[in-house]
Amino acid sequence: MSTDNESETETTRITRKGQVTIPKEFRDEFGLEPGDEVVWQSREEGIVVRKANRSSARGMLVPDDTSPEKREEVAEELERRVEQHREDIETNLLGEESDS
């Protein structure tokens, strides 16, 4: 990783799998944590990467005046339910396959 002292830019290398590391300074500055999503945008001047707005989709699930804490609680519960649903589907499909 190298730093351009004239502006707040850094460079990283792309791995053979197409992966890049977001520099720690940017992760800290923009509150990026493991599991967060980033948006890649093509612009005339090049590629722009920004933090995805996690609350944009969540706003459809709860009223606008819901507190951030309650939104997070709802999101965690939905995530738990989706994971349980996936496990149920997997169990049912595997159970059906073993009976054949």
Steps between C-alpha positions, in 0.01 A plus 500: 500500500627845419379847594466810283595791729326767286152371581334234708558212260662163540569218262466127554551203270227280358547130583469221243145450630414865430501596867627828642570613853343824619775686687453511878496880504194501270330214688541698821399836349183365338407245766544198273487168679513136388171415330429857388434554133661753270363633172722520192406776257641570155561871449663699225805553721521132597361263761341638816451274802267605779339341802160352420212664680380208714193685616362563152342156465424476868287811476245298311458268799446746782347848537728799428502611864642167625817545703832368363514255790156358418588483129809297587292273724250441218782433252664249734171319557433483126850369441444233765170397342648484150785280626252272678289480185807404296588229752142368491505484120836324499382247757179431310678463167764271644229299676309460172816391316588234755147347477525448120 
